[in-house]
CSV table of C-alpha atoms and ligand atoms in Angstrom, one decimal:
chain,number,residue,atom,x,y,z
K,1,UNK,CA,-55.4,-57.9,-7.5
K,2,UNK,CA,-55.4,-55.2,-10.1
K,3,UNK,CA,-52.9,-52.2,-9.6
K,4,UNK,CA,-54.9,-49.3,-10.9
K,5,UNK,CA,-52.9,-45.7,-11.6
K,6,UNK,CA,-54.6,-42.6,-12.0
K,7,UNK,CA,-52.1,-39.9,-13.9
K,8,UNK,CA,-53.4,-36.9,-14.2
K,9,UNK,CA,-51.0,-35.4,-16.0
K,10,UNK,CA,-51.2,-31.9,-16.1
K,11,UNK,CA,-54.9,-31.1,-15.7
K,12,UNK,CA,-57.3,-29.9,-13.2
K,13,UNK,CA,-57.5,-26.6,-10.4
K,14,UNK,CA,-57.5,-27.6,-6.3
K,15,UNK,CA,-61.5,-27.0,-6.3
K,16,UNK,CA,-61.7,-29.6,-8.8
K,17,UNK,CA,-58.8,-32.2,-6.5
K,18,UNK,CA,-61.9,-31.2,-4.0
K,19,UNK,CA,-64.7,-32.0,-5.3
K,20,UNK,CA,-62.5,-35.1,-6.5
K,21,UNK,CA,-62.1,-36.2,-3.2
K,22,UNK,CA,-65.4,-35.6,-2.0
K,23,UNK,CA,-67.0,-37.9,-5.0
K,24,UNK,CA,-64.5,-40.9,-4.3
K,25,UNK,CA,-64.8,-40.9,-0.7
K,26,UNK,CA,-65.4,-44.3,0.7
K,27,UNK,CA,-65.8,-46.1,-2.8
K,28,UNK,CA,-62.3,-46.7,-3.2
K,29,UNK,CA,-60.1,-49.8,-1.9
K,30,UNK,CA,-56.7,-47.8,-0.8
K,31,UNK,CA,-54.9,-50.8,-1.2
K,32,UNK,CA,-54.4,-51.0,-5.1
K,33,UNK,CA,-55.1,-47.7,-6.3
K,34,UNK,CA,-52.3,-45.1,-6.3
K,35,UNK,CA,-53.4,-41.1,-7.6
K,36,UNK,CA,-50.8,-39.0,-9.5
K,37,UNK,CA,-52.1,-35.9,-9.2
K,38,UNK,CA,-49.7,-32.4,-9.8
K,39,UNK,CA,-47.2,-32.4,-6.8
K,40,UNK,CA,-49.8,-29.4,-5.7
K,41,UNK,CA,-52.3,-31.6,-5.0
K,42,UNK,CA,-50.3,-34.5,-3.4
K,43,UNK,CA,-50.9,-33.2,0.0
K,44,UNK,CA,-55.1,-33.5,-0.5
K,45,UNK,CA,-54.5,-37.1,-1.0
K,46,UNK,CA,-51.9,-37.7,1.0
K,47,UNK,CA,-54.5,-36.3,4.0
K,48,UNK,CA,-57.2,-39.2,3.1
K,49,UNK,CA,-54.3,-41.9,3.5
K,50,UNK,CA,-54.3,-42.5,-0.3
K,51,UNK,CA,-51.6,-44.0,-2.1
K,52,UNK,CA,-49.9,-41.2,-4.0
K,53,UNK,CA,-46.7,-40.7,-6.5
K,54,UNK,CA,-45.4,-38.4,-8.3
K,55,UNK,CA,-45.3,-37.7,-12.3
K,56,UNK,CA,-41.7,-37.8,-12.5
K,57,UNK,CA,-38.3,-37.4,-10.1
K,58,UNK,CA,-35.2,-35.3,-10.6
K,59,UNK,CA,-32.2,-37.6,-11.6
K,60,UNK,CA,-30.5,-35.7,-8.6
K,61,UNK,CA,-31.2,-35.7,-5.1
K,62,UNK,CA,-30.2,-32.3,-4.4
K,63,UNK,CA,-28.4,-29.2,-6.1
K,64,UNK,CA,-28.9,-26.7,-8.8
K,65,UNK,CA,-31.8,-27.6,-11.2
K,66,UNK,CA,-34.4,-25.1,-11.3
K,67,UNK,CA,-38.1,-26.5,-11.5
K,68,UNK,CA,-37.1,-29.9,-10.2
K,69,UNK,CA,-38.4,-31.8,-7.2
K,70,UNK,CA,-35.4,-34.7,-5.6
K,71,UNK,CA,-36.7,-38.1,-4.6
K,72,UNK,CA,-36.0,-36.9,-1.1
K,73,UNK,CA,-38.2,-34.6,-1.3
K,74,UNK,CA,-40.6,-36.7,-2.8
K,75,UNK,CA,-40.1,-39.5,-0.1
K,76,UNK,CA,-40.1,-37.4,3.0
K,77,UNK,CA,-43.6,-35.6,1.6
K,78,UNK,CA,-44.8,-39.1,1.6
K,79,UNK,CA,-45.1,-40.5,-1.6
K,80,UNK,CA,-44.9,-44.1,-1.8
K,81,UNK,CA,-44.5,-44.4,-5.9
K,82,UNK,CA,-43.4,-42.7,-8.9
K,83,UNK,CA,-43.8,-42.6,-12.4
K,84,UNK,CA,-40.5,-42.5,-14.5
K,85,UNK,CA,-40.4,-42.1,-18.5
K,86,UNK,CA,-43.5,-41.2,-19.3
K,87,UNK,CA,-43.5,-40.6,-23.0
K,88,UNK,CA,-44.5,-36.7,-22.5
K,89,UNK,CA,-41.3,-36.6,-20.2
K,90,UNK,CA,-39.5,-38.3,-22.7
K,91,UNK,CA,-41.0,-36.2,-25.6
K,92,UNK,CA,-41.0,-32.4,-23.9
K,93,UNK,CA,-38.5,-33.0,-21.2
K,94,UNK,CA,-35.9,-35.1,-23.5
K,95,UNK,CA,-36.1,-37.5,-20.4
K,96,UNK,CA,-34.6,-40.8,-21.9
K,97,UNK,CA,-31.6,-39.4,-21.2
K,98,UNK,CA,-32.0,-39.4,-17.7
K,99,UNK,CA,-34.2,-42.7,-16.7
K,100,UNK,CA,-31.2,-45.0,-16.0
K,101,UNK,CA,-30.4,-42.8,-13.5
K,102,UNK,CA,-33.8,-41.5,-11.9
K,103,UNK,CA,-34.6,-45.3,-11.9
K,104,UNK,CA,-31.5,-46.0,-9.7
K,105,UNK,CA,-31.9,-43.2,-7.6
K,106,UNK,CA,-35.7,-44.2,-7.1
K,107,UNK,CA,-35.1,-47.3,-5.8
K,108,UNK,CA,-32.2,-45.8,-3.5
K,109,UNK,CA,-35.3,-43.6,-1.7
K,110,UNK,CA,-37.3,-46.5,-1.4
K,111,UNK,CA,-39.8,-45.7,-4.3
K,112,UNK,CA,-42.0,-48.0,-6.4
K,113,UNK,CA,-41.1,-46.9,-9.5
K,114,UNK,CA,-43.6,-47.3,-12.7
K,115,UNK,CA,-41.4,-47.2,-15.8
K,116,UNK,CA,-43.1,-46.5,-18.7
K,117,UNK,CA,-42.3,-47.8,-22.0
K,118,UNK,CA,-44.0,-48.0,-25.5
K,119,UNK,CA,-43.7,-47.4,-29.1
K,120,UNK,CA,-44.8,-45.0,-31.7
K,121,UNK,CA,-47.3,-45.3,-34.6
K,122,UNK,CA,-44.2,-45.2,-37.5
K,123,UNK,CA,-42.2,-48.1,-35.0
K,124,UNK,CA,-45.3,-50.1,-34.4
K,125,UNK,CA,-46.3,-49.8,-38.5
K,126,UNK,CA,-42.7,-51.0,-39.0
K,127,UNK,CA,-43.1,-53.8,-36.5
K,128,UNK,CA,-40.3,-52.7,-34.3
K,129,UNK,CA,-42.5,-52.9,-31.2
K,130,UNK,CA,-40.1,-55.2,-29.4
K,131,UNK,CA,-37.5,-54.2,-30.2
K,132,UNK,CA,-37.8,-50.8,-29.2
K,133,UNK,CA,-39.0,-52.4,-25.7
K,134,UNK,CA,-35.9,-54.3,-25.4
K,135,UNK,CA,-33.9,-50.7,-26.0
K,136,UNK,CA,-35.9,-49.1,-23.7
K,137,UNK,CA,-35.8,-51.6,-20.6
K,138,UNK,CA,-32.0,-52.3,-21.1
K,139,UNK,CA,-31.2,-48.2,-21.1
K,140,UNK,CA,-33.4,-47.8,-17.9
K,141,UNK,CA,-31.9,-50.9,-16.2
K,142,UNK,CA,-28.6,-50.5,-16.6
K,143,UNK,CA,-27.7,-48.4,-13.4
K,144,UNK,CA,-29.5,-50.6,-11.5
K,145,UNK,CA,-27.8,-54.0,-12.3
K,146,UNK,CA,-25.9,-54.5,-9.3
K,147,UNK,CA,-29.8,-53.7,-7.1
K,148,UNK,CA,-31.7,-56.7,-9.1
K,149,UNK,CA,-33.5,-58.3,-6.3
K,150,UNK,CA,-34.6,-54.8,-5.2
K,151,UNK,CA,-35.8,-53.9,-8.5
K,152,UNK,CA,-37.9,-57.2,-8.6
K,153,UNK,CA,-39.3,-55.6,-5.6
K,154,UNK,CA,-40.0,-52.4,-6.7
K,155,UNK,CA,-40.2,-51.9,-10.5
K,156,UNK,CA,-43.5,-52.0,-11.9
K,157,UNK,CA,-43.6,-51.1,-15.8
K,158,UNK,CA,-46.4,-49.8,-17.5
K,159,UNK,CA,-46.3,-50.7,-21.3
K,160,UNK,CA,-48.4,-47.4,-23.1
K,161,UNK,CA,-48.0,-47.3,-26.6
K,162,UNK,CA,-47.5,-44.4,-27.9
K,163,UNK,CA,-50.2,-43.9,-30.4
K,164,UNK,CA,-52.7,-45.2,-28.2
K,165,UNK,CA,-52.1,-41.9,-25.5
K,166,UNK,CA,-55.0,-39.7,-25.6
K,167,UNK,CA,-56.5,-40.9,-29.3
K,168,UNK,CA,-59.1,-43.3,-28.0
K,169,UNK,CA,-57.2,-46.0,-30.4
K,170,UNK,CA,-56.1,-49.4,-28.5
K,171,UNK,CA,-54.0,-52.3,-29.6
K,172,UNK,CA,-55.7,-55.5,-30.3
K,173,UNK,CA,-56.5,-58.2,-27.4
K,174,UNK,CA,-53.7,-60.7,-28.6
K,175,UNK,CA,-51.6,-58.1,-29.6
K,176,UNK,CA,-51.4,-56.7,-25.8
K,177,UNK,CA,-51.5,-60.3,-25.2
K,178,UNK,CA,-48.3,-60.7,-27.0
K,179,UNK,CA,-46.3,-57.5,-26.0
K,180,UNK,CA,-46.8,-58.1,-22.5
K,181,UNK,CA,-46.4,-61.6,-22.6
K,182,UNK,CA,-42.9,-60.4,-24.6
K,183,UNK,CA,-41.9,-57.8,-21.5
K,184,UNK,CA,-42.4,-60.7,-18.8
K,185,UNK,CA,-40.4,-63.2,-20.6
K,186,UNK,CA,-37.6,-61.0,-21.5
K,187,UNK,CA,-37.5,-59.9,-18.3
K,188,UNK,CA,-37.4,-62.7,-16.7
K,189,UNK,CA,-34.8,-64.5,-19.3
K,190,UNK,CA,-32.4,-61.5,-19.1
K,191,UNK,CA,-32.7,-60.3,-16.0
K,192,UNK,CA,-34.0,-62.9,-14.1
K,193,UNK,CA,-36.7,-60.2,-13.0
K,194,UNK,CA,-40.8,-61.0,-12.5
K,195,UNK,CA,-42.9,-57.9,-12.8
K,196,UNK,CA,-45.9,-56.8,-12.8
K,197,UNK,CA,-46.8,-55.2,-16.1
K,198,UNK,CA,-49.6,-52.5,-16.5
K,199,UNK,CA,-51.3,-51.5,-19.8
K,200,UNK,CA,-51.8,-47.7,-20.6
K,201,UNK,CA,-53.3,-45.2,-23.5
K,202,UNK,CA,-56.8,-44.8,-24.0
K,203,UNK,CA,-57.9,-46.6,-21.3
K,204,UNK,CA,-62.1,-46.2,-20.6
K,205,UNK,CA,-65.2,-47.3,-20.3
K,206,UNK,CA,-65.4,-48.5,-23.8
K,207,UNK,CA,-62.8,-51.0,-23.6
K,208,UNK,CA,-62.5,-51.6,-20.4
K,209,UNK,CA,-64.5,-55.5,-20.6
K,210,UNK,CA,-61.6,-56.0,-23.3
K,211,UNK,CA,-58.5,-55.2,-21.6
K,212,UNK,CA,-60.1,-57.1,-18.1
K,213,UNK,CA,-60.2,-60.3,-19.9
K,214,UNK,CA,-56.6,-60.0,-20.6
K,215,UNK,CA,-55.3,-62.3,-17.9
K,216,UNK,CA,-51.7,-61.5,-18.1
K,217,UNK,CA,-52.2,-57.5,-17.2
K,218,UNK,CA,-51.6,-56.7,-14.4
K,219,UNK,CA,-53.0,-53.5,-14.2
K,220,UNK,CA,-53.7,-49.8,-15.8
K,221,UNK,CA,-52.3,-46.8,-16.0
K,222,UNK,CA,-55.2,-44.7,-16.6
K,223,UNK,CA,-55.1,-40.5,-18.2
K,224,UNK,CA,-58.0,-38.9,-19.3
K,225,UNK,CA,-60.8,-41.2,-17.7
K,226,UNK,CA,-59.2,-40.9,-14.3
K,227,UNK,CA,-59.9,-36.7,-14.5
K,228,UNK,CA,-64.0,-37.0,-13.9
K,229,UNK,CA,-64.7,-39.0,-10.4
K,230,UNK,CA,-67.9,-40.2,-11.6
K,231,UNK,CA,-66.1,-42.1,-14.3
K,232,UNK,CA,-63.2,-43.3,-12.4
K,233,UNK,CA,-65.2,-44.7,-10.3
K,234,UNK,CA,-67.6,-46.5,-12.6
K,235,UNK,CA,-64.5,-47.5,-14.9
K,236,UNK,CA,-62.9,-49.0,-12.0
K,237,UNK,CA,-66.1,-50.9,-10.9
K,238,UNK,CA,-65.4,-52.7,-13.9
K,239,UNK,CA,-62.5,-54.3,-13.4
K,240,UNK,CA,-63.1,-58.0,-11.9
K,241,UNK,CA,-60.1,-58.6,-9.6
K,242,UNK,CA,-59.8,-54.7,-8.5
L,1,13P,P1,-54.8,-41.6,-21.6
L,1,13P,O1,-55.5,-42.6,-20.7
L,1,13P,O2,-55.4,-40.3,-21.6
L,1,13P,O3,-54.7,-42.2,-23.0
L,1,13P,O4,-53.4,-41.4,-21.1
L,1,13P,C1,-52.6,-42.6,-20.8
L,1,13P,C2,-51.4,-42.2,-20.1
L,1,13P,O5,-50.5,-41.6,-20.7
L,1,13P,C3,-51.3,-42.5,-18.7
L,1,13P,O6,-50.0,-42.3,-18.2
């Protein structure tokens, strides 16, 4: 089955969360589909028994930093996932800093994490697509080497090139193909982990037959189409193993 994500970032007012939840109601399997609304709105999905997470974690659990929210916060509230290095975070937030760290203390909470990694338009021009993956996994993994088996449990990564975020542009078939092929098997061969790997950026209804005959993703990580209901819905309907 098909994990699908809905992030929606920073967008929408608790009429629309609503309305939202009105429009979805019944149409959607609870099972594989996990909502990321603003931690405003959590508590509106959490009330349906959805699957919820959170856009981010503090890489503390408690103490003085203004404007965060702890994983053990996050956990008692009820979230069951959360997303960690989203390229805004990394971008406004200077968050790369930090995932190591969030990652291991996400996995100490009991927390499905959904790393997200990805390249920008200069890296993937230059063809350094891999290896700025390869940086990016080994920096976020590396306070978590002694919790292996757990992470095999609970990592999910979400490979969203950069470029492709919000600009309606996707990556080819084979070369998603290829990139997540290239995740899995260095995962596995230096790690010894098997993930699950989702694709994100630009996901819609457009290319959404493309990216479902792509056998080896695992699932999406879906912005901007997951905002309107109507679409979410009908995007979703279009995945064959959701
Ligand atoms: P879009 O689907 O709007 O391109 O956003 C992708 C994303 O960043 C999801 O985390």
């Amino acid at each position: 089955m098909k994990l699908i994500c809905a992030n929606f970032k920073m967008n929408l007012l608790e009429e629309d969360i609503i309305n939202y939840l009105d429009v979805i109601e019944n149409k959607i399997d609870k099972n594989n589909t996990v909502f990321f609304p603003n931690n405003l709105y959590l508590k509106h999905f959490k009330d349906k028994n959805y699957l919820i997470g959170s856009q981010d974690i503090s890489f503390k659990e408690f103490g003085s930093i203004t404007g965060d929210t702890s994983p053990i916060q996050l956990k008692e509230f009820g979230i069951t996932y959360t997303l960690i290095g989203h390229s805004e975070r990394r971008l406004y937030f200077n968050d790369s800093k930090y995932i190591s760290k969030k990652i291991a203390l996400a996995l100490k909470n009991n927390l499905k994490i959904v790393l997200c990694i990805g390249e920008t338009l200069d890296e993937f021009n230059n063809q350094e697509t891999f290896k700025v993956l390869k940086q990016e996994l080994d920096e976020a993994l590396k306070d978590s080497l002694n919790n292996l088996s757990n992470l095999n449990d609970n990592l999910i990564i979400a490979y969203e090139p950069i470029w492709a975020i919000g600009t309606g542009k996707i990556p080819t078939k084979d070369i998603i193909e290829n990139t997540i092929s290239f995740i899995k098997n260095y995962l596995k061969d230096t790690y010894n982990l098997n993930l699950k790997v989702l694709y994100g950026g630009s996901v819609n209804l457009d290319n959404i037959y493309l990216l479902d005959s792509i056998s080896i993703v695992d699932g999406y990580l879906i912005g901007g189409a997951s905002l309107d209901p109507t679409t979410f819905l009908a995007l979703i309907s279009k995945v064959s193993t959701y």
